[in-house]
mmCIF file of C-alpha atoms and ligand atoms in Angstrom:
data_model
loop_
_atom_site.group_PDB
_atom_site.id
_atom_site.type_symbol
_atom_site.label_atom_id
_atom_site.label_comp_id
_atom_site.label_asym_id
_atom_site.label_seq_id
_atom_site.Cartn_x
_atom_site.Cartn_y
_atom_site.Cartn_z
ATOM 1 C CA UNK X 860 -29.553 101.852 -60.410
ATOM 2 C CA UNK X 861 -30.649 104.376 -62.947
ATOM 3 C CA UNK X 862 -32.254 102.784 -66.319
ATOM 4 C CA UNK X 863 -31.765 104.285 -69.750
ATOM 5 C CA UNK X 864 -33.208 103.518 -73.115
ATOM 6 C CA UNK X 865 -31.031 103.735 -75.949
ATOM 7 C CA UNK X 866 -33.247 103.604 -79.323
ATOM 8 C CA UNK X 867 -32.065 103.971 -82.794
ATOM 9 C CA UNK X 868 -34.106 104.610 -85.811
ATOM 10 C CA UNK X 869 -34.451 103.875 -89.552
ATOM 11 C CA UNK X 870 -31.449 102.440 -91.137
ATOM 12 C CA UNK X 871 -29.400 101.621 -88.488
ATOM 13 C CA UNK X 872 -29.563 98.486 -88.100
ATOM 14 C CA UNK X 873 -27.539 98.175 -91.284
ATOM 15 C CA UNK X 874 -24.393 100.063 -89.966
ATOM 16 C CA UNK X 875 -21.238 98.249 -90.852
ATOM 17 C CA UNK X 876 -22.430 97.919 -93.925
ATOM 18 C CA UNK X 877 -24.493 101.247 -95.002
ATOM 19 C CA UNK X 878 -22.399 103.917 -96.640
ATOM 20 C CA UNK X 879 -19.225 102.792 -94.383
ATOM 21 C CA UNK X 880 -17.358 105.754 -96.139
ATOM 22 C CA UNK X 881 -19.746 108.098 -93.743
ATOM 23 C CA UNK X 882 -21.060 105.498 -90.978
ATOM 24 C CA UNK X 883 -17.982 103.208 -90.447
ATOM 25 C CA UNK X 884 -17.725 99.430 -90.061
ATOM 26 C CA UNK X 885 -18.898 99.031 -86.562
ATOM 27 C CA UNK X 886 -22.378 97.476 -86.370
ATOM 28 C CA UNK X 887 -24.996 98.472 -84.305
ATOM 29 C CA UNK X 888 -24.436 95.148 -82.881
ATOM 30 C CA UNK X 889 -20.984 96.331 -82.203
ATOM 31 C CA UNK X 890 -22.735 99.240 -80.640
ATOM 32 C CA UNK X 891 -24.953 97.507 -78.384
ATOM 33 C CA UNK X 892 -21.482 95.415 -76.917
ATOM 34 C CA UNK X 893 -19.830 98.798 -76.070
ATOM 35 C CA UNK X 894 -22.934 100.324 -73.980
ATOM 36 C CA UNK X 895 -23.809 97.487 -72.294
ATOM 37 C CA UNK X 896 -20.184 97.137 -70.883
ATOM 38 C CA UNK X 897 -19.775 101.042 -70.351
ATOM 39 C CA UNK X 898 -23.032 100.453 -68.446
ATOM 40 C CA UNK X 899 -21.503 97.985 -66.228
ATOM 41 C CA UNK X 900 -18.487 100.388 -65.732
ATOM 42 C CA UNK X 901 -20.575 103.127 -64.918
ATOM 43 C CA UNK X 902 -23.456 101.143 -63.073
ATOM 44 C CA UNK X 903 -26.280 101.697 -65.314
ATOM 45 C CA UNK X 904 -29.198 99.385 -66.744
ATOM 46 C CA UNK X 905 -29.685 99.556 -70.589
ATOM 47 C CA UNK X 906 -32.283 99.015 -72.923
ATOM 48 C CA UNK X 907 -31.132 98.719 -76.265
ATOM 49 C CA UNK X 908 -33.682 99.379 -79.303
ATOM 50 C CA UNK X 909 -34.027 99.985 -82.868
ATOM 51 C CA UNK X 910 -37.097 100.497 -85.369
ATOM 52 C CA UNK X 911 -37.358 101.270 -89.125
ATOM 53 C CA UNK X 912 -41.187 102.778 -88.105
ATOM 54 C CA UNK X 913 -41.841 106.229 -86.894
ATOM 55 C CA UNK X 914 -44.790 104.989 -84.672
ATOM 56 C CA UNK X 915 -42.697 102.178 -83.087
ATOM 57 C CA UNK X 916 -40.709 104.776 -82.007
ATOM 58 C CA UNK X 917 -42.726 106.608 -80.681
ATOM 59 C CA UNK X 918 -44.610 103.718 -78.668
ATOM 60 C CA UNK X 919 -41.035 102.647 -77.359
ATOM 61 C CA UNK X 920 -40.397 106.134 -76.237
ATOM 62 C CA UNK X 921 -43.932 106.545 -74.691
ATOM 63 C CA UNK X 922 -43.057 103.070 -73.146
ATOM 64 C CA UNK X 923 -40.347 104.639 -71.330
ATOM 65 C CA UNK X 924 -42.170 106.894 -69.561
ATOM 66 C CA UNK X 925 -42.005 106.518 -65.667
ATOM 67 C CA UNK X 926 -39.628 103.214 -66.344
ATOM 68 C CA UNK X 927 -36.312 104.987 -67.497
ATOM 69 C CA UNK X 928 -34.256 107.770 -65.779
ATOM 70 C CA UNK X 929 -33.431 109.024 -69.710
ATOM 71 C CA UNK X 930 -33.467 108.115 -73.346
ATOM 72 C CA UNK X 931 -30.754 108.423 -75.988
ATOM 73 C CA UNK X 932 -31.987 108.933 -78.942
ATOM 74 C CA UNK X 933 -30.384 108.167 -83.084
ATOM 75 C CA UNK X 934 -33.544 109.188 -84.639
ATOM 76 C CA UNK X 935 -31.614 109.072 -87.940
ATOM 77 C CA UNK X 936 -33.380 110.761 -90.775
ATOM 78 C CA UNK X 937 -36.873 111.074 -88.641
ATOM 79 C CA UNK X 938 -34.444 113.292 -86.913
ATOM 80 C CA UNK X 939 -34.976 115.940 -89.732
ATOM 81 C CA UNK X 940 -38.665 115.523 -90.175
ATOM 82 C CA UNK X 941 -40.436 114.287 -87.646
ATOM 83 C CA UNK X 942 -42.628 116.676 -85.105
ATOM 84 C CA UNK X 943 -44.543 113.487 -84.027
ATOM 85 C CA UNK X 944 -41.066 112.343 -82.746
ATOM 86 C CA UNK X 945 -40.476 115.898 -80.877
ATOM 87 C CA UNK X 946 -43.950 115.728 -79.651
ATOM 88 C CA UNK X 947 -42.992 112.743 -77.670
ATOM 89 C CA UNK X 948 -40.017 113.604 -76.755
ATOM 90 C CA UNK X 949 -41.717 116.405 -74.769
ATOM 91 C CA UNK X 950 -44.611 114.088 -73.659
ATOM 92 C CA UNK X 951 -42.397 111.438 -72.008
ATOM 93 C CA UNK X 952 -41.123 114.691 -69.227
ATOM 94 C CA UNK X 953 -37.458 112.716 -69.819
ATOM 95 C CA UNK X 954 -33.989 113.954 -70.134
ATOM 96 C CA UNK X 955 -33.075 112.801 -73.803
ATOM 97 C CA UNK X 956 -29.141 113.319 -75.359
ATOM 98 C CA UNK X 957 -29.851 113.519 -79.022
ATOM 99 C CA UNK X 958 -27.261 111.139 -80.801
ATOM 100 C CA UNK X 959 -25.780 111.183 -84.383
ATOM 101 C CA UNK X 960 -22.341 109.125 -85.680
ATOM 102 C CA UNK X 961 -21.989 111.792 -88.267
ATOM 103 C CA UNK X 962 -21.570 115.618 -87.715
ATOM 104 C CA UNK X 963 -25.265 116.318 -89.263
ATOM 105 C CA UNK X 964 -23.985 120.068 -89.225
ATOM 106 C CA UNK X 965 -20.700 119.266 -91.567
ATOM 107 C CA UNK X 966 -23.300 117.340 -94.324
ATOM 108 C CA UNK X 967 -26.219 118.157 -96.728
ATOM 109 C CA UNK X 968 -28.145 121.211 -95.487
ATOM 110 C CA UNK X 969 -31.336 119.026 -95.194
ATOM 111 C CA UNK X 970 -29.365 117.576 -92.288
ATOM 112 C CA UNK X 971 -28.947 120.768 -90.496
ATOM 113 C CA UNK X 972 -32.333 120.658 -89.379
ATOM 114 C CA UNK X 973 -33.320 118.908 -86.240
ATOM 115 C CA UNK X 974 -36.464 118.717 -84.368
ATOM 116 C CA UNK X 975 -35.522 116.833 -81.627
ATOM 117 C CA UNK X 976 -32.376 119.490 -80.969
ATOM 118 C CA UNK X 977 -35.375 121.918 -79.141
ATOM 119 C CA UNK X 978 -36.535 118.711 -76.766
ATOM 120 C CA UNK X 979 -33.041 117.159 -75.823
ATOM 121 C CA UNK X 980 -30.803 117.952 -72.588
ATOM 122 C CA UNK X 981 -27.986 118.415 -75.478
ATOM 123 C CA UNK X 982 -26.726 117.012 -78.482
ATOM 124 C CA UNK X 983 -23.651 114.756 -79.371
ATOM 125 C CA UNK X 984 -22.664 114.471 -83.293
ATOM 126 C CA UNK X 985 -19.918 113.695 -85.324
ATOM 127 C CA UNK X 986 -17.797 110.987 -82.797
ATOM 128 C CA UNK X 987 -18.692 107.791 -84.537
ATOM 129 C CA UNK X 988 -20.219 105.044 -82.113
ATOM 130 C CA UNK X 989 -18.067 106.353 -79.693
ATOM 131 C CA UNK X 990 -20.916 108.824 -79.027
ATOM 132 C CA UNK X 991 -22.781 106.367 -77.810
ATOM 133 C CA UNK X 992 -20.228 105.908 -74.831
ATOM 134 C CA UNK X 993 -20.048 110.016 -74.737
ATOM 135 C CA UNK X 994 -23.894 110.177 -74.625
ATOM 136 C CA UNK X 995 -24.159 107.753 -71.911
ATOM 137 C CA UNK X 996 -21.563 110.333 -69.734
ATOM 138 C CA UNK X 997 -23.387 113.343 -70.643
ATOM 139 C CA UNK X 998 -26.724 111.299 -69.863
ATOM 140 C CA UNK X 999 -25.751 110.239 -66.305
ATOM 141 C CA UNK X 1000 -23.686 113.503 -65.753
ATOM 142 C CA UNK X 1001 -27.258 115.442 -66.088
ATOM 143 C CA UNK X 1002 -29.241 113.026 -63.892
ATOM 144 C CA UNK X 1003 -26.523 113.707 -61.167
ATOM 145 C CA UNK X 1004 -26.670 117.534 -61.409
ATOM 146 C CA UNK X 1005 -30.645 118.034 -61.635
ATOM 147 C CA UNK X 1006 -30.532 115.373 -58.239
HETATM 148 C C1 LIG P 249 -27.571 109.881 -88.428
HETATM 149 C C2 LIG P 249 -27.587 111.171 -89.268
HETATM 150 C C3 LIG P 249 -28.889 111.300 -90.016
HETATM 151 O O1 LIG P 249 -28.868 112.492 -90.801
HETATM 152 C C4 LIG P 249 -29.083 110.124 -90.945
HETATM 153 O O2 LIG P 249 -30.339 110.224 -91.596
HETATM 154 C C5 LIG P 249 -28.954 108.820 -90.249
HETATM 155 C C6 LIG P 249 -27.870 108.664 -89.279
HETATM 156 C C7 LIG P 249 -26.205 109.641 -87.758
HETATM 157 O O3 LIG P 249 -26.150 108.847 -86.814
HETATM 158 O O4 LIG P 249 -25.194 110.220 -88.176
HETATM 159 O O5 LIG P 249 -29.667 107.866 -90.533
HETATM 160 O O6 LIG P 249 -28.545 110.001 -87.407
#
């Protein structure tokens, strides 16, 4: 069965409640529920994390390496500034979908930026935490075609 780590970073865990005119109501709670029964529907094991710290994130990520087929990765803001995060990425030698509930390319310039865009297998934005589901689809979908 093929293992992926889904990790979320700073301010996430306060979805349902942060800015819900840009994020929604659904809480990463919420979130969790729906991957963990997609991954039963499309027979995958998840791991489910989420850190406020850049160097959590970056131990969970190195953590993953050898144990998970892939990552998908919210980096929220560290996203838009964080090479350590991109170095990583690229360390790890996984497949990583880049993940965003907003469409970072529709908001503040600042946002157009991303570092971990030149590192990921692809990017999903803009589909709310149904992303999430999409992401785990494009995730498996690459695993199959590189064998
Ligand atoms: C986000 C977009 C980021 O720009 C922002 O800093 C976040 C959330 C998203 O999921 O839309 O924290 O990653």
């Amino acid at each position: 069965m093929r293992s992926f780590l889904i990790l979320n970073g700073p301010n996430l865990n306060l979805l349902g409640t942060r800015q819900p005119e840009v994020y929604g109501h659904t809480t990463l709670a919420d979130i969790e529920t729906m991957c963990r029964s997609h991954a039963d529907v499309i027979g995958v094991s998840v791991d489910f994390a989420q850190s406020n710290h850049e160097g959590v994130m970056i131990d969970t990520l190195h953590a993953a390496r050898g144990a998970k087929d892939g990552v998908i990765l919210n980096a929220g803001a560290y996203t838009h500034t964080s090479i350590a995060i991109m170095d990583a990425i690229r360390s790890i030698e996984l497949p990583v979908v880049e993940l965003h509930l907003s469409n970072i390319h529709a908001r503040e310039s600042y946002r157009h930026t991303s570092y971990v865009a030149p590192v990921a297998v692809g990017q999903i934005c803009g589909f709310g935490p149904r992303g999430y589901v999409l992401a785990m689809d494009a995730l498996l979908g690459h695993l199959e075609a590189v064998g």
